[in-house]
Structures are given as structure tokens and as C-alpha cells.
Short mmCIF file of C-alpha atoms in Angstrom, two decimals:
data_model
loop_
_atom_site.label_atom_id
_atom_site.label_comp_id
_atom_site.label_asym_id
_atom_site.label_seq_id
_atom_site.Cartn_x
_atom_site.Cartn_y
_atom_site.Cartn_z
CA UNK A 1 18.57 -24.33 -9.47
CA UNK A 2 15.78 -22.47 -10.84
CA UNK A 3 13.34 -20.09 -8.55
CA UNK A 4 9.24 -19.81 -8.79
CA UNK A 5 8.87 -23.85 -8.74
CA UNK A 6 10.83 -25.47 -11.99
CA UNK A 7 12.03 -28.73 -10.73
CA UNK A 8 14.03 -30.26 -12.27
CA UNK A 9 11.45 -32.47 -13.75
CA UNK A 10 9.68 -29.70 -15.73
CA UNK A 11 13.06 -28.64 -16.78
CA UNK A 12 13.83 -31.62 -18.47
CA UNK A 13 10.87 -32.41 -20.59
CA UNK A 14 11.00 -29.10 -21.37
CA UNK A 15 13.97 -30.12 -23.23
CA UNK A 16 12.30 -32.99 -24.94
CA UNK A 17 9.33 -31.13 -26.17
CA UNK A 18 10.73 -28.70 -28.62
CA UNK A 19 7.97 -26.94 -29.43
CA UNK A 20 7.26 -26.03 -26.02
CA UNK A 21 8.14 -22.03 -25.97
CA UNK A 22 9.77 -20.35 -22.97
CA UNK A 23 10.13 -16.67 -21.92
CA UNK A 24 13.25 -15.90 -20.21
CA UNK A 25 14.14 -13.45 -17.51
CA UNK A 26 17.80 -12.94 -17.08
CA UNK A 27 20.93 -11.58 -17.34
CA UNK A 28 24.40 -12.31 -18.77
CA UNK A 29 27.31 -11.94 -16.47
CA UNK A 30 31.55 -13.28 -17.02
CA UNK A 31 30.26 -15.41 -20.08
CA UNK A 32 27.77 -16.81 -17.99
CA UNK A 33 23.83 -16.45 -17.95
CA UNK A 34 21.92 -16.35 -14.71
CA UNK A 35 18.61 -16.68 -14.75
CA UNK A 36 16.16 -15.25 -12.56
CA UNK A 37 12.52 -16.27 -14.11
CA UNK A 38 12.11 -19.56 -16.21
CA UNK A 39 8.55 -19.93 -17.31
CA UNK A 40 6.27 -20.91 -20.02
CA UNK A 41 5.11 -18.65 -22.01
CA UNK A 42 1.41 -20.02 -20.96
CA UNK A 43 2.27 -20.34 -17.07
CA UNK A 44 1.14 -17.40 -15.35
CA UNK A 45 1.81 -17.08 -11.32
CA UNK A 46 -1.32 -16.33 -9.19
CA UNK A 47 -1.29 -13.25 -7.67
CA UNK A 48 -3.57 -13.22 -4.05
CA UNK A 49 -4.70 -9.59 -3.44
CA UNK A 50 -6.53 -9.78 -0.14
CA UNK A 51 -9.12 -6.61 -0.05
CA UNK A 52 -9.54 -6.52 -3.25
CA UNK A 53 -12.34 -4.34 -2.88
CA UNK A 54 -10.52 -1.70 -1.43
CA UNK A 55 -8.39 1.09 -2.39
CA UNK A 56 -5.30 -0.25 -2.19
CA UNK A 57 -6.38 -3.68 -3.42
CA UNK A 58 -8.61 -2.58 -6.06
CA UNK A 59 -6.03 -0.37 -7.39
CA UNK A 60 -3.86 -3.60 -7.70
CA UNK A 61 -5.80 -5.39 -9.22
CA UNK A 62 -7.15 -3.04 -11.94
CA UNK A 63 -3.35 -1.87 -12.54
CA UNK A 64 -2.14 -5.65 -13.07
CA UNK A 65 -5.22 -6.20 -15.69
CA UNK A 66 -4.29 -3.34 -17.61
CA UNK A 67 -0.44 -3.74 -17.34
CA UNK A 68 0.50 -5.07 -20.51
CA UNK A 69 3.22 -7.00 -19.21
CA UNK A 70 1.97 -8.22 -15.69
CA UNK A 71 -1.39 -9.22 -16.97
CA UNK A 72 0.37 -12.07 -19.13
CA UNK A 73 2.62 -12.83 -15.87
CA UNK A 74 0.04 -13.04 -13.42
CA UNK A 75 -3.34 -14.69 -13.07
CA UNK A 76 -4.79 -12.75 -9.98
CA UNK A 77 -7.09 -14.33 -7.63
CA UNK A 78 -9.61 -11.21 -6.12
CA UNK A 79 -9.79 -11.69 -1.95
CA UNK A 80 -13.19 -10.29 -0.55
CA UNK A 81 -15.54 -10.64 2.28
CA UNK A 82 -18.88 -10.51 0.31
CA UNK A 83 -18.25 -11.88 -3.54
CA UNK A 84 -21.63 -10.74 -4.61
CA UNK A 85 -21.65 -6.73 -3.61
CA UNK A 86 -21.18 -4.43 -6.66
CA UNK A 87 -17.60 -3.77 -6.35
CA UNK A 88 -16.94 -7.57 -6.76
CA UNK A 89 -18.87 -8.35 -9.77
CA UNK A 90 -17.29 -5.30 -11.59
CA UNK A 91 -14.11 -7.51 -11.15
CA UNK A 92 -15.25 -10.81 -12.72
CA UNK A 93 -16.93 -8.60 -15.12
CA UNK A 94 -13.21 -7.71 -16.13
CA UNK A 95 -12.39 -11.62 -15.88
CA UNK A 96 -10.88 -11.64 -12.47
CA UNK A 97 -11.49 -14.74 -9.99
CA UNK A 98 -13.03 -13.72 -6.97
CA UNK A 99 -12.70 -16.00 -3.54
CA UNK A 100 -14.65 -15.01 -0.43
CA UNK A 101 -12.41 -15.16 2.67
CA UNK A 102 -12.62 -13.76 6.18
CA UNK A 103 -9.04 -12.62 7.40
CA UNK A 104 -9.61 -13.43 11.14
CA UNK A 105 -10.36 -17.17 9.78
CA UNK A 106 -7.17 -19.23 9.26
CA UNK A 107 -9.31 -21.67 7.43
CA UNK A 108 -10.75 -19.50 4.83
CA UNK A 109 -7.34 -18.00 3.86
CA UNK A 110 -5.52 -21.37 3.76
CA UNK A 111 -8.10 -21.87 0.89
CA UNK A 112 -7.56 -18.77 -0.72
CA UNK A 113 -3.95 -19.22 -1.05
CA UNK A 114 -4.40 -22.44 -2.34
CA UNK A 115 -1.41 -22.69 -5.46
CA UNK A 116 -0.67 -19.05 -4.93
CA UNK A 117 2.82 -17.68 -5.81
CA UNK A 118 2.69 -13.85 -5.09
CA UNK A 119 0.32 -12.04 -2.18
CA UNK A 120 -0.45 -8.43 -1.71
CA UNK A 121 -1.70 -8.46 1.71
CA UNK A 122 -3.59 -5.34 4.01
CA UNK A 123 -4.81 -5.83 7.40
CA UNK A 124 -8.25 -4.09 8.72
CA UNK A 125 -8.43 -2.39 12.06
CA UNK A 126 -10.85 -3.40 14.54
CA UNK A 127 -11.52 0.33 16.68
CA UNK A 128 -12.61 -1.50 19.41
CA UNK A 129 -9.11 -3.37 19.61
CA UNK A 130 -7.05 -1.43 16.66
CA UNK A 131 -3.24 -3.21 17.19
CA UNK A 132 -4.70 -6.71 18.58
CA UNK A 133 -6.97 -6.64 15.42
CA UNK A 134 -4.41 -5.91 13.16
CA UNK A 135 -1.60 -7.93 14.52
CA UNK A 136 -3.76 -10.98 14.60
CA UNK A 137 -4.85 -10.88 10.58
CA UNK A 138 -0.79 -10.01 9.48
CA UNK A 139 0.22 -13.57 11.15
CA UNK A 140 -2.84 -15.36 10.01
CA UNK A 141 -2.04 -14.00 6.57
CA UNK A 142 1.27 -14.67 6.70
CA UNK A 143 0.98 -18.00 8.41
CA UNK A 144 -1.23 -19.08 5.89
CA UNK A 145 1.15 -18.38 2.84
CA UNK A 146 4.23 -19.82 4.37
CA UNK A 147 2.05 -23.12 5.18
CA UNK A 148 0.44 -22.97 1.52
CA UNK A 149 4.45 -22.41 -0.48
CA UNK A 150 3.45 -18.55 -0.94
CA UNK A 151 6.81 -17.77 -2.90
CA UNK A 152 6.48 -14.07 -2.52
CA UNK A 153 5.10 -11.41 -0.17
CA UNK A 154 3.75 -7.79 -0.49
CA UNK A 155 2.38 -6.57 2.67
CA UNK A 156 1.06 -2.68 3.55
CA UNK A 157 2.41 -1.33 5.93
CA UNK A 158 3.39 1.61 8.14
CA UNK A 159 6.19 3.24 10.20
CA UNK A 160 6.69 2.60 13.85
CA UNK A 161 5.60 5.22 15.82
CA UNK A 162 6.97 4.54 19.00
CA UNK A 163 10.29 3.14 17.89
CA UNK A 164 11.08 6.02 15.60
CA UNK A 165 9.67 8.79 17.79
CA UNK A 166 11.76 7.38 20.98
CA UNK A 167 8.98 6.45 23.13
CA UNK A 168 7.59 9.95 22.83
CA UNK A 169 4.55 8.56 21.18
CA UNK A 170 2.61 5.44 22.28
CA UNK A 171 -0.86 5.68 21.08
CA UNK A 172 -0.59 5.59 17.28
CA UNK A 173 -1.68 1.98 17.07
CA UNK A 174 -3.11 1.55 13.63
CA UNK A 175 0.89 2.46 12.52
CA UNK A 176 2.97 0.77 15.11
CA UNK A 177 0.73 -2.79 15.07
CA UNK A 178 1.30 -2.56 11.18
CA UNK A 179 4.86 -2.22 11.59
CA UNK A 180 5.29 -5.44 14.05
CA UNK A 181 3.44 -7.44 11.63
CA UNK A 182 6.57 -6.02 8.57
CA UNK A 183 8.98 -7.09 11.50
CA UNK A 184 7.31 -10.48 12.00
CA UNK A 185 7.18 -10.94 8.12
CA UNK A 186 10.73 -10.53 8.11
CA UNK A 187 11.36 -13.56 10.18
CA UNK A 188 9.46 -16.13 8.10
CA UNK A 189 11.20 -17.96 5.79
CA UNK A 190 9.06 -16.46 2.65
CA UNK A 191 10.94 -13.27 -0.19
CA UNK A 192 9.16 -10.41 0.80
CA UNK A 193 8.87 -6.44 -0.03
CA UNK A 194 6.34 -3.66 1.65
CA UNK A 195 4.39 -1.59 0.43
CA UNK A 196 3.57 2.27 2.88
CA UNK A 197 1.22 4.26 1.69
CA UNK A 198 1.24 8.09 2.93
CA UNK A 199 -1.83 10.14 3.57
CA UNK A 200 -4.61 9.74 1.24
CA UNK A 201 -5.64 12.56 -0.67
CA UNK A 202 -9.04 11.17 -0.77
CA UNK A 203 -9.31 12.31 3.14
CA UNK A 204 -9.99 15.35 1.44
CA UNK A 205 -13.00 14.44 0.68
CA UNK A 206 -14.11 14.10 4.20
CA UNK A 207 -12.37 14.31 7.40
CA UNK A 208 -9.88 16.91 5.66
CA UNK A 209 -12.52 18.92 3.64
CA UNK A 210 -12.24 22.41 4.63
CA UNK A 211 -14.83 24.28 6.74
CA UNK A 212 -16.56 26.89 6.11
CA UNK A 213 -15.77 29.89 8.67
CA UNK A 214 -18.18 33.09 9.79
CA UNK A 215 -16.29 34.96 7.56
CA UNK A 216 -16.55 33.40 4.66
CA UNK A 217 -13.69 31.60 4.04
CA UNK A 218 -12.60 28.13 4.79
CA UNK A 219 -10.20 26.41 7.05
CA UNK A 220 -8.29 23.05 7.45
CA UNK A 221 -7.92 23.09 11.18
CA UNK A 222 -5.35 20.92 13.00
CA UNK A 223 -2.73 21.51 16.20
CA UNK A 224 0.31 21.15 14.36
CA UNK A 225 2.44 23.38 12.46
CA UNK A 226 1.49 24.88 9.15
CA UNK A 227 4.97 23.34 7.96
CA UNK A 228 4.31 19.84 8.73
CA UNK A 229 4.81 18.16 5.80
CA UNK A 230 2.28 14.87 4.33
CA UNK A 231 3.67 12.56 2.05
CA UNK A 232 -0.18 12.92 0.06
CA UNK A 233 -1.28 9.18 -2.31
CA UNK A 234 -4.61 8.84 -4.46
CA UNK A 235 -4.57 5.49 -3.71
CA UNK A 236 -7.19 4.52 -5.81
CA UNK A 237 -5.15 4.92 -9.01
CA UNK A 238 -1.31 5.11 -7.76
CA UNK A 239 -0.71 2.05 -5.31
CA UNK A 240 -0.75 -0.36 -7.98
CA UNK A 241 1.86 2.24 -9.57
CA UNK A 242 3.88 1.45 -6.68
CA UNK A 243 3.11 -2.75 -6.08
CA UNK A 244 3.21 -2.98 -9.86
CA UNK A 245 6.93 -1.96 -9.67
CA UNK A 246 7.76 -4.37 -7.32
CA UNK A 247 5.57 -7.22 -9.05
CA UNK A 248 7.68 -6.66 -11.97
CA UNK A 249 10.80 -7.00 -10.60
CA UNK A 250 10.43 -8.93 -7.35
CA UNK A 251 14.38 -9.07 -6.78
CA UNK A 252 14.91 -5.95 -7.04
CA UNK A 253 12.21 -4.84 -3.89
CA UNK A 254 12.84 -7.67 -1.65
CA UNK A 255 12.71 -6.41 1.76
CA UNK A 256 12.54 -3.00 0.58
CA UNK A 257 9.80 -0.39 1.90
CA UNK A 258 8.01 1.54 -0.99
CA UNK A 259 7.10 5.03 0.88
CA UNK A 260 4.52 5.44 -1.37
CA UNK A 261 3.22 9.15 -2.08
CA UNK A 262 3.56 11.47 -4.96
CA UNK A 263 5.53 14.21 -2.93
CA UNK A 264 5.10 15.67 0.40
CA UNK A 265 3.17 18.72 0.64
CA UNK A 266 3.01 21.64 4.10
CA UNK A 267 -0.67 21.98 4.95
CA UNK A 268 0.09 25.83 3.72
CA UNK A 269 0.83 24.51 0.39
CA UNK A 270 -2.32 22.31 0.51
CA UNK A 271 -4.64 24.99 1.47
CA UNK A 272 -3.20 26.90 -1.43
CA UNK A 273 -3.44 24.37 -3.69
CA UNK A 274 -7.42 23.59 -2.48
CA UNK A 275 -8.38 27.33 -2.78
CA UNK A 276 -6.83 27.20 -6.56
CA UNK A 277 -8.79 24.27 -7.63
CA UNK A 278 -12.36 25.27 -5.62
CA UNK A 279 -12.57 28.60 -5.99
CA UNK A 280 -12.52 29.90 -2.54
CA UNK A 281 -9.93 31.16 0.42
CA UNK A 282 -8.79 27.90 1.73
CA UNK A 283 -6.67 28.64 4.62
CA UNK A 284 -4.83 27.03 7.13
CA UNK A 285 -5.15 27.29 10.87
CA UNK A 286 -2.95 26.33 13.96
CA UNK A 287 -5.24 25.47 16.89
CA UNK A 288 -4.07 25.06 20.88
CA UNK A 289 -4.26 21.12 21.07
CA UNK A 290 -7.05 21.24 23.49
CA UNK A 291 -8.92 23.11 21.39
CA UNK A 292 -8.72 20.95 18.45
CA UNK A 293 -9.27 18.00 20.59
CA UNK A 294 -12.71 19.86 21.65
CA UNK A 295 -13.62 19.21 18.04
CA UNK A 296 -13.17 15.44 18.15
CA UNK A 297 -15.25 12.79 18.68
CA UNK A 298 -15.05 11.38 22.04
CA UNK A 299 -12.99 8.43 22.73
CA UNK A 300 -9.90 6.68 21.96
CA UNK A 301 -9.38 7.68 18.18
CA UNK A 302 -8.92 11.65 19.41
CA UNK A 303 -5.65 10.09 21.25
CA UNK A 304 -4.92 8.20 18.17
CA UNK A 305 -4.99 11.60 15.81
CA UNK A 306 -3.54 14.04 18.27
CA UNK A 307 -0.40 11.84 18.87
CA UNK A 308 0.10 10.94 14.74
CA UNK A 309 -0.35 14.44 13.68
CA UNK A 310 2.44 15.66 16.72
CA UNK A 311 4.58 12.72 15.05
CA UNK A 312 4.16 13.66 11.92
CA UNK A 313 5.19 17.21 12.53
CA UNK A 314 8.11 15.83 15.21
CA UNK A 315 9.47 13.06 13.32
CA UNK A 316 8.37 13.10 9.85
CA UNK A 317 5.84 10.42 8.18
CA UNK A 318 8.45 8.00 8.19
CA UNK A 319 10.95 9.35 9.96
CA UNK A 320 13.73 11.40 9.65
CA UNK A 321 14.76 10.77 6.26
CA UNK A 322 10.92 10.67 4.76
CA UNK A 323 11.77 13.11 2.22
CA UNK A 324 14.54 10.82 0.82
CA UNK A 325 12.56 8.02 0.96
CA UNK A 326 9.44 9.34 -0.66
CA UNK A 327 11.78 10.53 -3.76
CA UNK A 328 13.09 6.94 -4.51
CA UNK A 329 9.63 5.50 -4.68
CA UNK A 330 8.24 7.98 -6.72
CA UNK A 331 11.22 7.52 -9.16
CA UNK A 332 10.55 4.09 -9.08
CA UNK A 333 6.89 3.82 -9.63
CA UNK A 334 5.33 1.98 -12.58
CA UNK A 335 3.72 4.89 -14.36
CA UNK A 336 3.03 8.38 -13.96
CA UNK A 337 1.76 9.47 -10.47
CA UNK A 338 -1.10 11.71 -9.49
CA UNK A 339 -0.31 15.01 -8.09
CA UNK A 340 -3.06 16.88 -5.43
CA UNK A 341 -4.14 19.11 -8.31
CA UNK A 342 -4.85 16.49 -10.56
CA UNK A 343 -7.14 14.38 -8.14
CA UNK A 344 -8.91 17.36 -7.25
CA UNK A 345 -9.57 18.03 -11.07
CA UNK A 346 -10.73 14.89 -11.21
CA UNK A 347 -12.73 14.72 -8.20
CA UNK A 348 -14.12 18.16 -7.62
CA UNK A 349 -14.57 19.72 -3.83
CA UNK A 350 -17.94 20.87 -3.36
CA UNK A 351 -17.60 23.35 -0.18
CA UNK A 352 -20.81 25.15 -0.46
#
């Protein structure tokens, strides 16, 4: 039997046409050869990225049109709300179909999927209903691409809070309703593999950026431990490191997660590494949890951040064995990642 759609049918004129090239993808085992891919040289699969506007999506896309390889194994078909903004046309400008779909609209992403055969999928919150938001988009999504013959699944996602911290934790919705929508993926009858990015460096570039103190100096301020440890991304150029390893070798990820980061890094070793590249005394500082919940916004995201920092520091990003699991993806990422210094060479901190 042969996987991605031969019949039988195809197989067999094939056969006939002897000028028809093929590229095969397989291996030789006991005499015998197994294949896992059997295409045409000229059949590429279409590849769905839904936000493909995005970070995450944007970085998939622009990896897979630059990837030697994938770009001749994949067609990819550009998901976005609003086809005309800027960010859109820069990807037809590089030749890449763009399809306007709304995620909350069964309908619309039926369309999209339309003759797909690989997805990369990310959900949105909603902060006015953050895990019914989510949770509602991953099974539309998914839905959709087991109703349309979808043959293969990426999906973002995130730990469970809850689960992993025993109940301690409860609040961290944006992590936890991701997670039930990797657990619900898992059920469908539809290959897939995940995709968990850790904290993005680009946070330093606002809700992270250090603060400038009477003294002089500057501070990243949080309630946790100076040794808390962030798996840290720069997601703009390294999750398609990390999708693009699983695009090209789709066997090998299925229902793997890919804890995505470069390394994990103690907010001490961030400060330091801030104060190299700006000039100036970065420090970090502990705060009484009350105090640093002072400094938040009102509402229900302060409960949100207070209880995933405590995790964090409790638990570890993705739970007890984070550190192992960050190591294997970064060994197995397509390319070269991006270390903290580098993005901040490359996008400069202005503190004054």
C-alpha cells in the first residue's frame, strides 16, 4: 500500500508511462525495500499554515520557501484573516497562495483545506473567554481537516498546567486549553506531531524590557526566583527550524512534542546577558507577589501571569524533565538556532 494518496491507479500507469520520473523516499531492510514517500517528481503536497501572518506561521512559511528541499515538496497555501494587509502581499510577492479564512468559521476553513495534505495549525486566544476561545478553533481546525482527508497534522501547542502541576495551578488557561486541544488531536483518526514553543525572546522587547530604576540601573522585576529557568525562542526565525524538521520527516515526529527553544536560561543569566548587549546594569529583582501583582493591570490576566510564572519556577516550562526535552529539539532542529545574544544583536534594546 502506498501512503500520501497513490492508489493503486496512479501506480499503475505510472508503470506504463516510462518517462514519467519518480522521487523515492525509502529504505532497504532484509532484501526488501519499504517505501515511505512515492511521488512525482512534479507533485508537490499542500502545506495549510493557518496564521500565516504571524510569528510562528510566518516563520513557516518563509523557512519552507527557502528550504531547498521542502520548497520542491510542498506547495504551501498562506491562511490569513485580511489577504490584503502588508504582511500578506509580502507573501504572494514571494509566490505564496494566500486564502482568507476566519478560524471560528467551520465554513471558511473547510475551504481552505480544500486538497490539503499537511497543516500547521495555531489557535488565537479570545481574553474575554481565553480556554473557550481556544478550545473551540483547535476542533474546528481539526474537524475541518479530518472531514477534508488532511493526511498530516502540526498543531502548537503547550503544556498542561494543571495536570502537570497537580492541581496546584488552575488559572493558566492560554496553556492548559492548548493542551486539551493536543489531547483531542490525538483521538482523531489523522498522523499528527506538535509543535511548543517556549518563551519568546521577542517579549523582550516589551512586557520583559527592563526598567529603568532611581538609581540608575535597570531591573526585570517578577515574584519568582532568580533561578527559574525559561526555555527562551525567536520565533520569528527558529519555529520553522523546528516544524521544518518535522515536515521533512513526518514519520519520524508523529505524535512527538517539539519543546521548542534554543536553551533555557535563569532570569540572572538573562539580566547578564541584557546588560552585555545594551550597555547598562541590567539586574534582576525578586518582588513579594503582592507587590508585583500591584504592578499589573487589573483583571483576569494578573491571575493568568502570577500562577504561570509560580509554575514555571515550581514545575518547570514543561515539566519536570523540560531540560531534557528542550535538548532533543534543539538537536533536532532544521538549521542553526538563535541564541538571546544573537537576537539582541540583531534587534537592539533601546532602554533610554
Amino acid at each position: 500500500m502506498f501512503s500520501h494518496g497513490c492508489s493503486a491507479l496512479h501506480w499503475g500507469e505510472a508503470r506504463i508511462q516510462t518517462d514519467f520520473h519518480f522521487r523515492s523516499l525509502g529504505t532497504r531492510r532484509s532484501g526488501r525495500f519499504q517505501w515511505k514517500h512515492f511521488l512525482p517528481v512534479n507533485m508537490s503536497k499542500t502545506l495549510v499554515v493557518f496564521g500565516a501572518t504571524g510569528q510562528q506561521g510566518g516563520s513557516v512559511v518563509n523557512f519552507v520557501v527557502d528550504d531547498p528541499e521542502l520548497s520542491k515538496e510542498y506547495n504551501i497555501r498562506a491562511v490569513t484573516r485580511d489577504t490584503t494587509s502588508q504582511s500578506a502581499q509580502a507573501l504572494v510577492a514571494k509566490g505564496v497562495e494566500i486564502v482568507a479564512a476566519n478560524v471560528d468559521d467551520e465554513h471558511t476553513v473547510r475551504a481552505a483545506l480544500k486538497g490539503a495534505h499537511t497543516v500547521f495549525a495555531i489557535t488565537v486566544p479570545d481574553f474575554k473567554d481565553i480556554k473557550g476561545s481556544e478550545t473551540r478553533q483547535g476542533r474546528v481546525m481539526v474537524d475541518a481537516a479530518v472531514s477534508e482527508g488532511v493526511k498530516y497534522y502540526i498543531f502548537s501547542t503547550l503544556p498542561h498546567v494543571k495536570e502537570i502541576s497537580g492541581g496546584k495551578y488552575t488559572k493558566v488557561a492560554s496553556f492548559d486549553a492548548k493542551a486539551e486541544v493536543e489531547q483531542y488531536i490525538r483521538q482523531q483518526p489523522i498522523r499528527s506531531a506538535f509543535f511548543a514553543p517556549g518563551s519568546f525572546m521577542q517579549n523582550y522587547q516589551q512586557i520583559l524590557k527592563p526598567r529603568k530604576m532611581p538609581d540608575g540601573n535597570y531591573s526585570i522585576s517578577r515574584h519568582v526566583s532568580p533561578n527559574t529557568q525559561l526555555p527562551l525562542i525567536e520565533t520569528a526565525s527558529d519555529t520553522g527550524k523546528f516544524v521544518g524538521a518535522i515536515l521533512a520527516d513526518p514519520d519520524k515526529y508523529e505524535s512527538k512534542v517539539s519543546c521548542a527553544a534554543t536553551k533555557l536560561y535563569t532570569f540572572d543569566q538573562q539580566a547578564a546577558i541584557l546588560s552585555k548587549a545594551t550597555g547598562k546594569n541590567v539586574v534582576y529583582k525578586q518582588l513579594p507577589e503582592d507587590v508585583f501583582k500591584g504592578f499589573l493591570p487589573p483583571g483576569p490576566y494578573a491571575d493568568v501571569l502570577i500562577e504561570m510564572m509560580l509554575y514555571q519556577q515550581d514545575f518547570g516550562y514543561y515539566g519536570p524533565n523540560t531540560e531534557e526535552l528542550v535538548a532533543w529539539a534543539a538537536d533536532n532542529a532544521r538549521g542553526k538556532l538563535t541564541t538571546f545574544e544573537e537576537y539582541l544583536e540583531r534587534n537592539p534594546l533601546d532602554l533610554d
